[in-house]
mmCIF file of C-alpha atoms and ligand atoms in Angstrom:
data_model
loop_
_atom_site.group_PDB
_atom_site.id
_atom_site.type_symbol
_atom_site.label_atom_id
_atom_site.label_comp_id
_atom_site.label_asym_id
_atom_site.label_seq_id
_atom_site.Cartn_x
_atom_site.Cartn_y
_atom_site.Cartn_z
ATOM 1 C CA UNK A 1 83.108 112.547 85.769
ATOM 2 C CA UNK A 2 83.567 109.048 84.093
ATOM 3 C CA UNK A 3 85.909 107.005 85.267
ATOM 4 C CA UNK A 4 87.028 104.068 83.755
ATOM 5 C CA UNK A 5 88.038 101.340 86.065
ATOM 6 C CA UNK A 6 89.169 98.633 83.950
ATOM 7 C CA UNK A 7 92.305 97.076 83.540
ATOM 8 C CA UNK A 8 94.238 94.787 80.819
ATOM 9 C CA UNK A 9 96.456 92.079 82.297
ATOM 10 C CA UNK A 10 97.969 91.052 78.940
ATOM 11 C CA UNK A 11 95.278 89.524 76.829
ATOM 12 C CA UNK A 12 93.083 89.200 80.173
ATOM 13 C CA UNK A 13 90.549 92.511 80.072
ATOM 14 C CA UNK A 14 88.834 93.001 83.667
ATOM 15 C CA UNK A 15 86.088 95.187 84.327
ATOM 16 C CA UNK A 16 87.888 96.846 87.666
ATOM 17 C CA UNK A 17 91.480 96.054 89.321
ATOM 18 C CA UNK A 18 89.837 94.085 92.222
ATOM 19 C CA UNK A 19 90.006 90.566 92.484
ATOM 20 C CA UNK A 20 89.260 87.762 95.171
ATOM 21 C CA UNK A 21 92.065 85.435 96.481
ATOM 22 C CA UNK A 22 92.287 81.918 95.580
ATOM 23 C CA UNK A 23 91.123 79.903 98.662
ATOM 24 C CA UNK A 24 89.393 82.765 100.649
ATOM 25 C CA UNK A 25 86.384 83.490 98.225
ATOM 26 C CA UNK A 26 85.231 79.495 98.215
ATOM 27 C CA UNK A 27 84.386 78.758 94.482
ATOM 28 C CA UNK A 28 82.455 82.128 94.353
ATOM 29 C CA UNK A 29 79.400 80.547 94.643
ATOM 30 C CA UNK A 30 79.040 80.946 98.611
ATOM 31 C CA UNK A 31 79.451 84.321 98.242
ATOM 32 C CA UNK A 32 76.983 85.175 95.513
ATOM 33 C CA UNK A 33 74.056 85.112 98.701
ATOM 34 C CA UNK A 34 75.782 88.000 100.529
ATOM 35 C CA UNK A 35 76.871 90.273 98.240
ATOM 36 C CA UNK A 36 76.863 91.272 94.273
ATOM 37 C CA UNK A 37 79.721 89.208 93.576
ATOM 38 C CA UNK A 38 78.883 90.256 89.542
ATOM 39 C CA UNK A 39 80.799 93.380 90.861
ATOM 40 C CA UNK A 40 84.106 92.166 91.034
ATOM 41 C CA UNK A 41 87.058 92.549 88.612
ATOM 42 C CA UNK A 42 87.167 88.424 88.794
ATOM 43 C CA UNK A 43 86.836 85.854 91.167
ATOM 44 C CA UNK A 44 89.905 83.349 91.481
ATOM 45 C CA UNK A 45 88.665 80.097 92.994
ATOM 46 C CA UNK A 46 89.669 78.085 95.184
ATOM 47 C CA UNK A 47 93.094 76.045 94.220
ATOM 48 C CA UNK A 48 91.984 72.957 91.874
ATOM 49 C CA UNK A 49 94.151 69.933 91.573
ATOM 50 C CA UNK A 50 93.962 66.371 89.387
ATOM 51 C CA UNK A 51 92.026 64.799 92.196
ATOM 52 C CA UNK A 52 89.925 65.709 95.458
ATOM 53 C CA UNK A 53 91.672 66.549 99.020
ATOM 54 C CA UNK A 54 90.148 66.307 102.030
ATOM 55 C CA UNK A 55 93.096 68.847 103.569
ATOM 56 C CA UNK A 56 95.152 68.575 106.431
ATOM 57 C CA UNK A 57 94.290 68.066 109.622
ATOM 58 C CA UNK A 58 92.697 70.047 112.456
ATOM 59 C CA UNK A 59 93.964 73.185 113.765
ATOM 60 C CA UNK A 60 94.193 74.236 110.207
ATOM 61 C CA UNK A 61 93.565 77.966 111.537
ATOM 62 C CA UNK A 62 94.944 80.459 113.973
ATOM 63 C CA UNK A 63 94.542 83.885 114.244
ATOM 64 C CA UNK A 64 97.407 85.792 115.038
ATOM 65 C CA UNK A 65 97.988 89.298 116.549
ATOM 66 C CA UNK A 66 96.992 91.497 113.043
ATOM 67 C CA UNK A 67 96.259 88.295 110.742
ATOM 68 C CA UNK A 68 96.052 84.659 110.635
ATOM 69 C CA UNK A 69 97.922 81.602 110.273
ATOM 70 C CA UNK A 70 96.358 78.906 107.858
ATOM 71 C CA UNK A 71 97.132 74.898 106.714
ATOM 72 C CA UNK A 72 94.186 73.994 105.005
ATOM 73 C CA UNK A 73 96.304 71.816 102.559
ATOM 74 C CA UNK A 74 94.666 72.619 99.391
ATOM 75 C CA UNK A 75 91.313 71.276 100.504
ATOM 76 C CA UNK A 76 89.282 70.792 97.138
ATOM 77 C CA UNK A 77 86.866 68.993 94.766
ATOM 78 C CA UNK A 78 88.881 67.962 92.568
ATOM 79 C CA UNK A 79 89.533 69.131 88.763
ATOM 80 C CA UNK A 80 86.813 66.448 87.292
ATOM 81 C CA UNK A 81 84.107 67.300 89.995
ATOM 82 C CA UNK A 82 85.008 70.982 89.742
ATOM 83 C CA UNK A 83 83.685 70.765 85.734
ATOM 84 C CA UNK A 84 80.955 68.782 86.506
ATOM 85 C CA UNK A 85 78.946 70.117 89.736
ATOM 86 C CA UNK A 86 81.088 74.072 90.187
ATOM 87 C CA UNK A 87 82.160 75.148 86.290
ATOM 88 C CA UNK A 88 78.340 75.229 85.626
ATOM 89 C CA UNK A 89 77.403 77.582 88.080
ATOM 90 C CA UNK A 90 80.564 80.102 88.555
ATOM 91 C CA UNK A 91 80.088 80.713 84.744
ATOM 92 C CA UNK A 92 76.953 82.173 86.162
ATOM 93 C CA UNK A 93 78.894 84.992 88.222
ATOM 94 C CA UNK A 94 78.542 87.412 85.719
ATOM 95 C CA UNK A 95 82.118 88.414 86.167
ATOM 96 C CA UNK A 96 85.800 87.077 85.458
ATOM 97 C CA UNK A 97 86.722 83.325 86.255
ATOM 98 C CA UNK A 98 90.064 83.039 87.068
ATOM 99 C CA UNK A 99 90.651 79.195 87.802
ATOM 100 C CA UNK A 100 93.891 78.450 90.186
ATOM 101 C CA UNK A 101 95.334 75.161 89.789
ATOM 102 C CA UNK A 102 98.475 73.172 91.218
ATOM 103 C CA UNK A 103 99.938 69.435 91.373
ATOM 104 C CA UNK A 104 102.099 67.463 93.816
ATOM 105 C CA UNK A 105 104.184 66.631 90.036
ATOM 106 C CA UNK A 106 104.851 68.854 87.139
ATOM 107 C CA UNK A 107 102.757 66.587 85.190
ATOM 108 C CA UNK A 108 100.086 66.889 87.729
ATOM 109 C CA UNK A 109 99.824 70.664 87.180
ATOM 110 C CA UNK A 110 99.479 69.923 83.397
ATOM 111 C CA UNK A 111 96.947 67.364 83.580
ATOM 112 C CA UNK A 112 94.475 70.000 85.428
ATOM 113 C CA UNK A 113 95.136 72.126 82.438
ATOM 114 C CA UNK A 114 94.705 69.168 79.496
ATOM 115 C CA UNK A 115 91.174 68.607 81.613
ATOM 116 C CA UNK A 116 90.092 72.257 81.857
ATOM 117 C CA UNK A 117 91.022 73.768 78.962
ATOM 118 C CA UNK A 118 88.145 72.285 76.360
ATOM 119 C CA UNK A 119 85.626 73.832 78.766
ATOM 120 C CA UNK A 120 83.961 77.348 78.413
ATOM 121 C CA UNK A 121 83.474 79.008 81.305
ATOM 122 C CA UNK A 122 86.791 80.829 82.471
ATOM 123 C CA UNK A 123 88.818 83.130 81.529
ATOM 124 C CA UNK A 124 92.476 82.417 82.902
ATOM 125 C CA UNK A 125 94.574 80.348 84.730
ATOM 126 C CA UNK A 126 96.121 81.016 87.781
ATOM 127 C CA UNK A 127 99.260 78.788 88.927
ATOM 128 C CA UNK A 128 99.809 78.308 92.414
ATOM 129 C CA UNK A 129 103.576 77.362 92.352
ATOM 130 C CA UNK A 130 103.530 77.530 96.589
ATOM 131 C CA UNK A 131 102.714 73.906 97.034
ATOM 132 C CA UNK A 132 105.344 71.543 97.956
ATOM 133 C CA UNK A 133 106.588 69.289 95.368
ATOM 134 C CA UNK A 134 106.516 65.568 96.244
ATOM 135 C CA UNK A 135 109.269 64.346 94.127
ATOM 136 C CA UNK A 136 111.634 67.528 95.516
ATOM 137 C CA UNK A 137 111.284 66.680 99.558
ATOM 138 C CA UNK A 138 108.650 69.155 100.176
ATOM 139 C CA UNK A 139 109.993 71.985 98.504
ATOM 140 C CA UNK A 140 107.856 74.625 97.002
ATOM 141 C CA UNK A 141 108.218 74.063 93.069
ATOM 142 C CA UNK A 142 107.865 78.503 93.219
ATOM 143 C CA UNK A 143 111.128 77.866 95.286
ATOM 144 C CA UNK A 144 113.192 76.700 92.156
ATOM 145 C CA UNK A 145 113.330 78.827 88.805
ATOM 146 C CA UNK A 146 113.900 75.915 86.199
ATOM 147 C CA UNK A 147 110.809 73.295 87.742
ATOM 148 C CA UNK A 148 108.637 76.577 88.067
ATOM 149 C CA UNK A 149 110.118 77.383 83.728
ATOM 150 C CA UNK A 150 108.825 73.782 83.137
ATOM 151 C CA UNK A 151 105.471 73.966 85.032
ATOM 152 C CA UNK A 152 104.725 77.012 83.128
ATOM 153 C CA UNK A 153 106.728 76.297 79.421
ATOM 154 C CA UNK A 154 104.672 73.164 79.866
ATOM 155 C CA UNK A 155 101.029 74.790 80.853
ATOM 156 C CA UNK A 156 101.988 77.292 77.710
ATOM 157 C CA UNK A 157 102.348 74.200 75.329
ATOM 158 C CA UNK A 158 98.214 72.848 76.670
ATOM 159 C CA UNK A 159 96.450 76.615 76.567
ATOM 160 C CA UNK A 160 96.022 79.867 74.886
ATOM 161 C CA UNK A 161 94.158 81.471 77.739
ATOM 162 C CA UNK A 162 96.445 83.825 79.964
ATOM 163 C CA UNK A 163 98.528 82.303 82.411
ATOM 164 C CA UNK A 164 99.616 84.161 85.507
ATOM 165 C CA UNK A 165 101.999 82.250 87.717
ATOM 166 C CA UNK A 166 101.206 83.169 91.692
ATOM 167 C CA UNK A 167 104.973 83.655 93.044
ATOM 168 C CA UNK A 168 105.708 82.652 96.867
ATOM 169 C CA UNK A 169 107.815 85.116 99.066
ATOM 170 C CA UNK A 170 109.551 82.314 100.731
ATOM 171 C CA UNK A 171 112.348 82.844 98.324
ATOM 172 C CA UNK A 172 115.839 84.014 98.227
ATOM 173 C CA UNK A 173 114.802 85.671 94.970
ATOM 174 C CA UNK A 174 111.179 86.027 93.727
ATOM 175 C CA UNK A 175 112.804 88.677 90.750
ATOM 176 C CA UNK A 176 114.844 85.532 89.458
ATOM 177 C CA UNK A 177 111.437 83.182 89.791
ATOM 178 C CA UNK A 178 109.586 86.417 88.184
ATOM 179 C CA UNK A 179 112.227 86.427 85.322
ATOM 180 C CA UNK A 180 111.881 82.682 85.099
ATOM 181 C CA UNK A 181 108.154 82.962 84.024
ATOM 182 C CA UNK A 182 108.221 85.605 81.828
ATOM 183 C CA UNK A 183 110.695 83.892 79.399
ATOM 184 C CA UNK A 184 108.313 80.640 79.309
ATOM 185 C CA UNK A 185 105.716 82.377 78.521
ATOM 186 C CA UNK A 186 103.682 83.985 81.489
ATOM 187 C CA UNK A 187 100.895 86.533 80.859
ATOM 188 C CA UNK A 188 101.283 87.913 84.274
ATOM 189 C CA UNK A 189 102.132 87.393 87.232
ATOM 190 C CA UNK A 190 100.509 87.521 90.555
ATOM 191 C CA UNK A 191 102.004 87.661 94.029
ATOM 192 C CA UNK A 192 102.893 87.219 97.216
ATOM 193 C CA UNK A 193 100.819 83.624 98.521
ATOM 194 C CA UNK A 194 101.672 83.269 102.500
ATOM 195 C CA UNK A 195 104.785 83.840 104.280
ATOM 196 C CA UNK A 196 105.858 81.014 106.206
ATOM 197 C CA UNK A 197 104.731 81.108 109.959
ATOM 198 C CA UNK A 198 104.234 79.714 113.178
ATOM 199 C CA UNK A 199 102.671 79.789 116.624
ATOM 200 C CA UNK A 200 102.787 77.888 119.483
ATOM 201 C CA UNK A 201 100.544 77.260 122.915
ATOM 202 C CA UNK A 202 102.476 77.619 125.876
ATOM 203 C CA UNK A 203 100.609 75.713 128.281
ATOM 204 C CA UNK A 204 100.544 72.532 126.202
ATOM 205 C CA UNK A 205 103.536 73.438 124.402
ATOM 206 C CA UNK A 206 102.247 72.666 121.082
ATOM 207 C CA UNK A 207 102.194 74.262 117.792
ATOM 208 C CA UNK A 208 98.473 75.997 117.075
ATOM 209 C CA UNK A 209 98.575 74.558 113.918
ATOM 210 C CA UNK A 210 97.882 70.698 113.321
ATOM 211 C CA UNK A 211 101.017 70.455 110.621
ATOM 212 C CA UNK A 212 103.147 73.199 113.061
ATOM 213 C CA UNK A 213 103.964 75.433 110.339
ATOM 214 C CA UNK A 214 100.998 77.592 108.159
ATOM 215 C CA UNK A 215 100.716 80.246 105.588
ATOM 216 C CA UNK A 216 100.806 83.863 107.490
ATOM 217 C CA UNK A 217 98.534 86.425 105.692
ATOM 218 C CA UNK A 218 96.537 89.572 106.303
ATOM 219 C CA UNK A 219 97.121 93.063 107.330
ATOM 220 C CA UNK A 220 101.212 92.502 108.598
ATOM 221 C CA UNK A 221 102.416 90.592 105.285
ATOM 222 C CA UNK A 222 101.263 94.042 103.120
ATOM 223 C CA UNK A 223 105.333 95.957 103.743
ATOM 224 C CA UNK A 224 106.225 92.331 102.898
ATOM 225 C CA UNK A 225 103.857 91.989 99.454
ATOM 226 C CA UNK A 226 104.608 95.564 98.980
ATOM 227 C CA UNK A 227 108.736 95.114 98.759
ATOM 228 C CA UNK A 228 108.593 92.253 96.918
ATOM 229 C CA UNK A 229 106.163 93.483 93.982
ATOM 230 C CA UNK A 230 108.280 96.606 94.194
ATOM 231 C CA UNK A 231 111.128 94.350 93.719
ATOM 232 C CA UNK A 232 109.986 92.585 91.128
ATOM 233 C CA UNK A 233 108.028 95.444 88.719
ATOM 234 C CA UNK A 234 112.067 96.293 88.227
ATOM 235 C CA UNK A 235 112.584 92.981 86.830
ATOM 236 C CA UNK A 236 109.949 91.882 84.481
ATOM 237 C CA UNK A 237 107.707 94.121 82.307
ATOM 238 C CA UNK A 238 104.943 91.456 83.226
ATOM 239 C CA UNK A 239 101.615 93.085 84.220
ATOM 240 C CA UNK A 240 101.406 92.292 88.103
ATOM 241 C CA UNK A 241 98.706 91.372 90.516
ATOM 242 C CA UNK A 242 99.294 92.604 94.053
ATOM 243 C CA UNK A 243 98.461 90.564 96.824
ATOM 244 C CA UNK A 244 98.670 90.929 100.580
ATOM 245 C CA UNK A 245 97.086 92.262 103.356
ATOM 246 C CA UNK A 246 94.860 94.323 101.445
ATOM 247 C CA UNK A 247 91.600 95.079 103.714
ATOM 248 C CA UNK A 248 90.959 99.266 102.669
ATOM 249 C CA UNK A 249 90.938 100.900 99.624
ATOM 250 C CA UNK A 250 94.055 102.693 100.811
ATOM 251 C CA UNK A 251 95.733 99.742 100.804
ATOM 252 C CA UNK A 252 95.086 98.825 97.055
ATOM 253 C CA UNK A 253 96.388 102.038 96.108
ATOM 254 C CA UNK A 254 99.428 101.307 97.630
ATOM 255 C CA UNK A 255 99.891 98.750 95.306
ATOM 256 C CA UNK A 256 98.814 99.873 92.362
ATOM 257 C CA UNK A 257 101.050 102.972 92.837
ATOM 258 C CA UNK A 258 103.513 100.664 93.405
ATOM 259 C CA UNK A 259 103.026 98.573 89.881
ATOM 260 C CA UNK A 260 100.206 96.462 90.441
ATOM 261 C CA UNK A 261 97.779 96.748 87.448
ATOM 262 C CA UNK A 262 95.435 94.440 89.814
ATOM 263 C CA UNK A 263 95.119 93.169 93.273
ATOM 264 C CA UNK A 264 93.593 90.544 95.347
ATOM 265 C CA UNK A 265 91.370 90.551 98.665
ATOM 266 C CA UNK A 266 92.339 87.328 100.630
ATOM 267 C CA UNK A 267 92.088 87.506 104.056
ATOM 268 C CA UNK A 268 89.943 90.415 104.579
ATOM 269 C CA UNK A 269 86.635 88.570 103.156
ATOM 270 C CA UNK A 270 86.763 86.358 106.626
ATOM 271 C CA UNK A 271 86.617 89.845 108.205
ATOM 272 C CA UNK A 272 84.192 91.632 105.700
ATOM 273 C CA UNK A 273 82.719 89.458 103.150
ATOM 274 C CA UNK A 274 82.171 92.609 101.078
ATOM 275 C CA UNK A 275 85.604 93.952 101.744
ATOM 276 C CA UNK A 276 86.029 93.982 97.958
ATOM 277 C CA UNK A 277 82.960 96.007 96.892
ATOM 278 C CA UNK A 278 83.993 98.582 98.969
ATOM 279 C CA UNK A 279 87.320 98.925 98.228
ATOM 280 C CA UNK A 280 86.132 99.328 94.678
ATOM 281 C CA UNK A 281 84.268 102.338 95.459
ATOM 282 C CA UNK A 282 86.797 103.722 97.468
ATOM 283 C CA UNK A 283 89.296 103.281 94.289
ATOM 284 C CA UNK A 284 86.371 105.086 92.112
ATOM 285 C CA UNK A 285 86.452 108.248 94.799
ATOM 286 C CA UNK A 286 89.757 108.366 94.663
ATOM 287 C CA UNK A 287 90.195 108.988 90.887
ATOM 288 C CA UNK A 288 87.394 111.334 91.539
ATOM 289 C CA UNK A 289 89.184 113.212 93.808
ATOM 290 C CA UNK A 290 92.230 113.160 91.938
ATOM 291 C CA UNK A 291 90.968 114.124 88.822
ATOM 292 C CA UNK A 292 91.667 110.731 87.211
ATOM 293 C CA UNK A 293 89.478 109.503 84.370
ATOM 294 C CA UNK A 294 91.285 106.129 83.790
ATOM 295 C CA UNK A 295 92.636 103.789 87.074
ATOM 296 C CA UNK A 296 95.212 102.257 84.803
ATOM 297 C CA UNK A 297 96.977 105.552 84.761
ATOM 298 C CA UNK A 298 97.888 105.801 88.222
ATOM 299 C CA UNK A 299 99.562 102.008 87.487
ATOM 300 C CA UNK A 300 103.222 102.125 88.732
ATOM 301 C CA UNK A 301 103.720 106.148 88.839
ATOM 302 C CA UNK A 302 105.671 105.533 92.362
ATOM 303 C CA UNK A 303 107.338 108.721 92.609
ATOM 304 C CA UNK A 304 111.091 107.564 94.443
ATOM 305 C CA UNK A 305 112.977 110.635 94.167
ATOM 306 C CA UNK A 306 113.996 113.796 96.593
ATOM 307 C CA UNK A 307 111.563 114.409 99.206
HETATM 308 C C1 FMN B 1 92.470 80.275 104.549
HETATM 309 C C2 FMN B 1 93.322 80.551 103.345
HETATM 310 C C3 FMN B 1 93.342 79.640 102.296
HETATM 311 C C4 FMN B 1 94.130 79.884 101.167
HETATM 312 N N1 FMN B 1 94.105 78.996 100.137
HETATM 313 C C5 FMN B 1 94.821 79.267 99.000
HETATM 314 C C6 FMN B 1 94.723 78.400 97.871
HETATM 315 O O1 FMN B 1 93.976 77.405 97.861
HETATM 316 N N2 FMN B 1 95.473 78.701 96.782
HETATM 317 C C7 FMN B 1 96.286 79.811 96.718
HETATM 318 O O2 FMN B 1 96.912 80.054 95.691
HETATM 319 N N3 FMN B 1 96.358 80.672 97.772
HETATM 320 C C8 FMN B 1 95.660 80.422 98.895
HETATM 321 N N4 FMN B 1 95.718 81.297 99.956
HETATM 322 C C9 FMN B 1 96.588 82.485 99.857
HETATM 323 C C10 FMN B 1 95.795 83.751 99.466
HETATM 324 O O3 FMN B 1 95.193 83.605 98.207
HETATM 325 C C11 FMN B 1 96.708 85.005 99.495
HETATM 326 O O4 FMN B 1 97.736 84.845 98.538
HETATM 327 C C12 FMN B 1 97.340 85.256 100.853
HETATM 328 O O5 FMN B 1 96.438 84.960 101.898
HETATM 329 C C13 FMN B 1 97.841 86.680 101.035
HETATM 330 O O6 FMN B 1 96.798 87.619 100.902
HETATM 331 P P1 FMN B 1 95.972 88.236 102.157
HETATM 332 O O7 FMN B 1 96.984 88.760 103.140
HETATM 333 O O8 FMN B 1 95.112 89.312 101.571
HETATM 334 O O9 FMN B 1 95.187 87.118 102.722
HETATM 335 C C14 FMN B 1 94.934 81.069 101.094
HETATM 336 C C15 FMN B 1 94.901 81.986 102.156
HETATM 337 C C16 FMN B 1 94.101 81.749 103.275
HETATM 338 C C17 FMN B 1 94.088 82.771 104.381
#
């Protein structure tokens, strides 16, 4: 039997529902020695911003019981050496380019876009609105619907590729940030980023992580990721990219049952680099087994009523 894994996010056509996660996958180009990365629905690099960061400092990693804690601070290139010395070579992946960007200003944000967007190469943005915001005290701009409208209204103005906004759980609301998108002019939307977490060394007393708080990700976040895409599938009619905890094939179902048309691996590549490759087989034997000739079918058919 055929089966025909591809998937339409909006105007963005992928080859198979399985992505990598921004900052977890490198720029795609470490990868490309271990595996077929050419396989992949799309690689998301790492986070880009207007100018290089060397990151936070060290512990920047824990490992938790079930997953891991993680500050790396947005430790990147840059947007200008990005096009110069990585654009070149991830065009060369011979699969989707999904770039992520972010700023410490709105402006900042834009002015990743007004450099990237002349360049062939990639095929969307993603936004990572789960940054703090400089000007706002340190809160996240995902954390505020009308700054996270103007990031995006703003992005919408400086592009015509697809824009999917990546929403952070550490919100009262993610359906009102959700809506928020959608109405300036969001493709799709991708989520959850980390949960806000913490650990702490009793015999010194201090926090495992250099900046004492860290994004918390991997296997215990997925009832988290899971809730919150449910949650917010009711609110938009936005394709969605599930994120979280996502190491099996199993586990993608979940979410694509649920209403993802996509997911991402994240923190499951630091445990099996190929973690992705397999889960797309596994999604391929499943519509085998369920007599399914097209994945996108199976796309939110979450069956909630009497047991
Ligand atoms: C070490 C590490 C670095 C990350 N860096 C980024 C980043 O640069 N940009 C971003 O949008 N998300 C980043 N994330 C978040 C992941 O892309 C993903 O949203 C999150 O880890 C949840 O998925 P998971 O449980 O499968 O890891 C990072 C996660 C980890 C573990």
């Amino acid at each position: 039997m055929s089966i025909d894994l591809s998937v339409a996010l909006g105007p963005l056509v992928l080859k198979n529902p399985v992505l990598v996660a921004s900052g977890t996958f490198g720029y795609g180009l470490e990868y490309a020695e271990l595996m077929d990365v050419s396989a992949l629905g799309a690689v998301i690099v790492k986070t880009i911003t207007p100018r290089p960061r060397p990151g936070n400092p060290a512990p920047r990693i824990w490992e938790t019981s079930g997953g891991m804690l993680n500050s790396i601070g947005l430790a990147n290139v840059g947007v200008d050496a990005f096009i110069a010395e990585k654009l070149p070579q991830v065009r060369q992946l011979g699969t989707a380019i999904i770039v992520n960007i972010a700023g410490a200003t709105v402006e900042e944000y834009w002015e990743v876009v007004e450099k990237l967007d002349p360049h062939s190469g990639f095929d969307a943005y993603e936004i990572n609105v789960s940054c703090p915001n400089v000007k706002d005290e340190g809160m996240a701009f995902g954390a505020s619907c009308p700054v996270t409208a103007q990031i995006v209204s703003g992005i919408r103005k400086r592009t015509n590729r697809p824009i999917i906004p990546k929403l952070t759980p550490n919100v009262t609301s993610v359906a009102e940030v959700a809506r928020a998108c959608a109405d300036a002019g969001a493709d799709a939307l991708s989520l959850i980023n980390t949960l806000v977490g913490m650990a702490v060394d009793v015999r010194t007393r201090k926090p495992r992580i250099a900046t004492v708080t860290g994004g918390y990700s991997g296997p215990p976040i997925k009832p988290i990721a899971l809730a919150k895409l449910h949650e917010v599938r009711k609110a938009v009619s936005l394709p969605l990219i599930g994120i979280g905890g996502i190491s099996t094939a199993d586990d993608a179902l979940e979410f694509i049952i649920t209403g993802a048309s996509a997911v991402e691996v994240g923190t499951a590549n630091y445990v099996q680099p190929d973690s992705a490759i397999q889960i797309i087989s596994g999604l391929r034997k499943y519509c085998e087994t369920h007599g399914l000739s097209r994945m996108q079918d199976l796309v939110g058919t979450l069956d909630t009523g009497a047991r």
